[in-house]
C-alpha angles and dihedrals in degrees: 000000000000095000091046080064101049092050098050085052083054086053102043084048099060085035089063089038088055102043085043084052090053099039086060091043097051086047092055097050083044086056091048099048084051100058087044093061091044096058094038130144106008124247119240103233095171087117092060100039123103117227127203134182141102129315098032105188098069092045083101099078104054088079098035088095096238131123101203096072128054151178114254120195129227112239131264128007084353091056079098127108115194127209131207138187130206114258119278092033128089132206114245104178142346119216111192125213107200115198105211106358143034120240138185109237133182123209117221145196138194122254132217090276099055092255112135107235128180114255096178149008141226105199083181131163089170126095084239122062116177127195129198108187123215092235144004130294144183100193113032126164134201117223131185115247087216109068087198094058137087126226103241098185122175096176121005106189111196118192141199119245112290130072114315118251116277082248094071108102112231099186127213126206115266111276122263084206121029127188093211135010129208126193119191127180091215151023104273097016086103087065108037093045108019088050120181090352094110106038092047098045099032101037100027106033088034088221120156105264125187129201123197121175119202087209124033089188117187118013087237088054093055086055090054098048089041073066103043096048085047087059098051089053104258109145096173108098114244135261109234119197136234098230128113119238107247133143130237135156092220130041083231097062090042091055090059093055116098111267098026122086118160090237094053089050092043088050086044095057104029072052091054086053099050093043104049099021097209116191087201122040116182118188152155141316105278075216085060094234109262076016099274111165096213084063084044087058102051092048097050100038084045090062096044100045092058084069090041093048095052097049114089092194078066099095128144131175087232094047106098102195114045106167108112127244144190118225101209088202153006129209125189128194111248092002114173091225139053086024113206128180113196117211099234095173106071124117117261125208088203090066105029099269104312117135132243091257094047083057097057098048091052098049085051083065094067095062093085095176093064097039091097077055133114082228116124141173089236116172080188142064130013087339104046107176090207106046114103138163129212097241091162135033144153095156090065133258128304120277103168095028095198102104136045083212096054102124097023128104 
């Protein structure tokens, strides 16, 4: 009997060594959760923050909230902008902006001994770099990787200590294997004629979207629809074209404009096809809309390169991805057959309850520089959003037409 007790003590013992073990470390993740929650979404201090480099004169724009206008470095050891808080605050985190090109960038603090050294890097080829430092700091200065290159800046955003706001674009690389594929001749297209598609099927199905433009157009318009797509919930960084903005009424007349040949854009989009391997594309008008040519062109070269791409005999020196694949469908906006009408205007859980249609409106927003335009996100008249055609299909035609992804697993 006597040993029965000793042995329960023994077990009452390691029972109170183990509740006191998870009590502290309860209390830990308590204290942890708390200074979380403390800390939580970042400031943006940008406003009180004092900028140097050279030239001076144009620093002022980094922080005016416009994309038309930019910082450009000096070369060399003067390609460096440094940043300063007011005392009593710390910076957290920097997120970069660039107008034209990308640059890697390190971010870097000054020691004990007054030496600047990097705390952190950007090995960016994306027009936003975002840096989160390791600890606070009160000077920090970006510096190119490069030392040949220039800082070429059209927003720069610094934030106190805490998470950065859900707005900061944290790029990921283009996808290898994309659920859906949009091409799109123009920043914004994506929005007036492709309606809801990204934001439901981005932002609501989670699946991996991926957008490509024909034509980028201006530096400040690749910034606005960076910010559009983000909003949508892309997180797959773009594919930006090659091809020069100009206007023509037939695709004819486009080919024979400097920069445009049928082949390049053939090899462009059967390209399109191999990289990011989409089992649904959706597209423009073959119309072209209002009848633009460069919407002409993406639709038509949307529908022939799913033929090209799939053909492993289609290979071309100055084709970069060779390996053959199948497109399962194609949708085109406004296609006589295979009509489809998406429902833009359900309620998404993803967004709080907007619709589709409300997101693409409001990511149409972001594109400032269109905003004095006739242009408008309309699920109704010549334009409808939400009006598509089967142009393409080898999983069969559409029974429920409710869904680009019906038939597809």
């Amino acid at each position: 009997m006597e040993g029965i007790t000793k042995e329960m003590g023994k077990m009452r013992m390691k029972d109170d060594r183990g509740a006191k073990a998870l009590a502290c470390a309860l209390a830990l993740l308590l204290l942890l959760m708390t200074a979380a929650c403390a800390l939580g979404e970042a400031r943006d201090v940008s406003q009180a923050c004092t900028f140097s480099g050279k030239p001076s004169s144009s620093l002022k724009y980094l922080t005016d909230g416009r994309y038309d206008t930019s910082w450009f470095s000096e070369g060399g050891k003067r390609a460096v902008l440094e940043i300063a808080v007011p005392e009593g605050e710390l910076i957290g985190s920097v997120y970069v902006q660039f107008y034209r090109t990308a640059c890697a960038f390190d971010v870097q603090t000054m020691d004990a001994e007054g030496a600047w050294q990097t705390a952190a890097s950007c090995p960016t080829d994306y027009l936003t770099g975002y840096v989160q430092l390791p600890e606070g700091a009160q000077r920090v200065r970006i510096v190119p990787q490069p030392k040949n290159e220039r800082l070429h800046i059209a927003q720069v955003h610094v934030f106190a200590q805490g998470e950065a706001p859900a707005w900061v674009q944290r790029w990921e690389a283009p996808l290898e294997k994309a659920d859906l594929l949009v091409i799109a001749g123009h920043p914004d297209d994506e929005l007036l004629f492709m309606g809801g598609t990204i934001p439901y099927y981005a932002g609501e199905r989670r699946l991996d979207v991926q957008v490509a433009y024909l034509v980028p157009s201006m530096p400040y318009r690749k910034l606005e629809l960076l910010d559009g797509l983000w909003l949508c919930g892309v997180t797959h960084y773009p594919t930006l074209g090659p091809f020069p903005d100009r206007y023509a009424l037939s695709v004819k007349d486009l080919y024979g404009q400097k920069g445009w040949s049928e082949g390049t854009l053939l090899r462009f989009v059967t390209g399109l096809y191999r990289r990011h391997r989409p089992d649904v594309v959706v597209s423009h008008d073959v119309r072209g809309e209002y009848g633009h040519a460069t919407h002409r062109a993406a639709a038509d070269a949307a529908l022939r390169c799913v033929e090209l791409a799939a053909d492993a005999a289609y290979q071309d020196k100055r084709l970069a991805y060779t390996e053959a694949w199948q497109v399962k469908k194609l949708y085109l906006h406004l296609y006589a057959e295979g009509e489809i009408d998406m429902d833009w205007r359900v309620p998404l859980e993803a967004f709080g309850g907007k619709t589709a249609f409300d997101m693409a409106q409001e990511a149409f927003a972001h594109h400032i520089s269109q905003q004095k335009t006739d242009y408008r996100v309309e699920d109704f008249g010549d334009y409808d959003c939400s009006l598509f055609g089967l142009a393409f299909t080898c999983v069969g035609e559409d029974v429920e037409k409710t869904d680009f992804f019906e038939h597809v697993e």
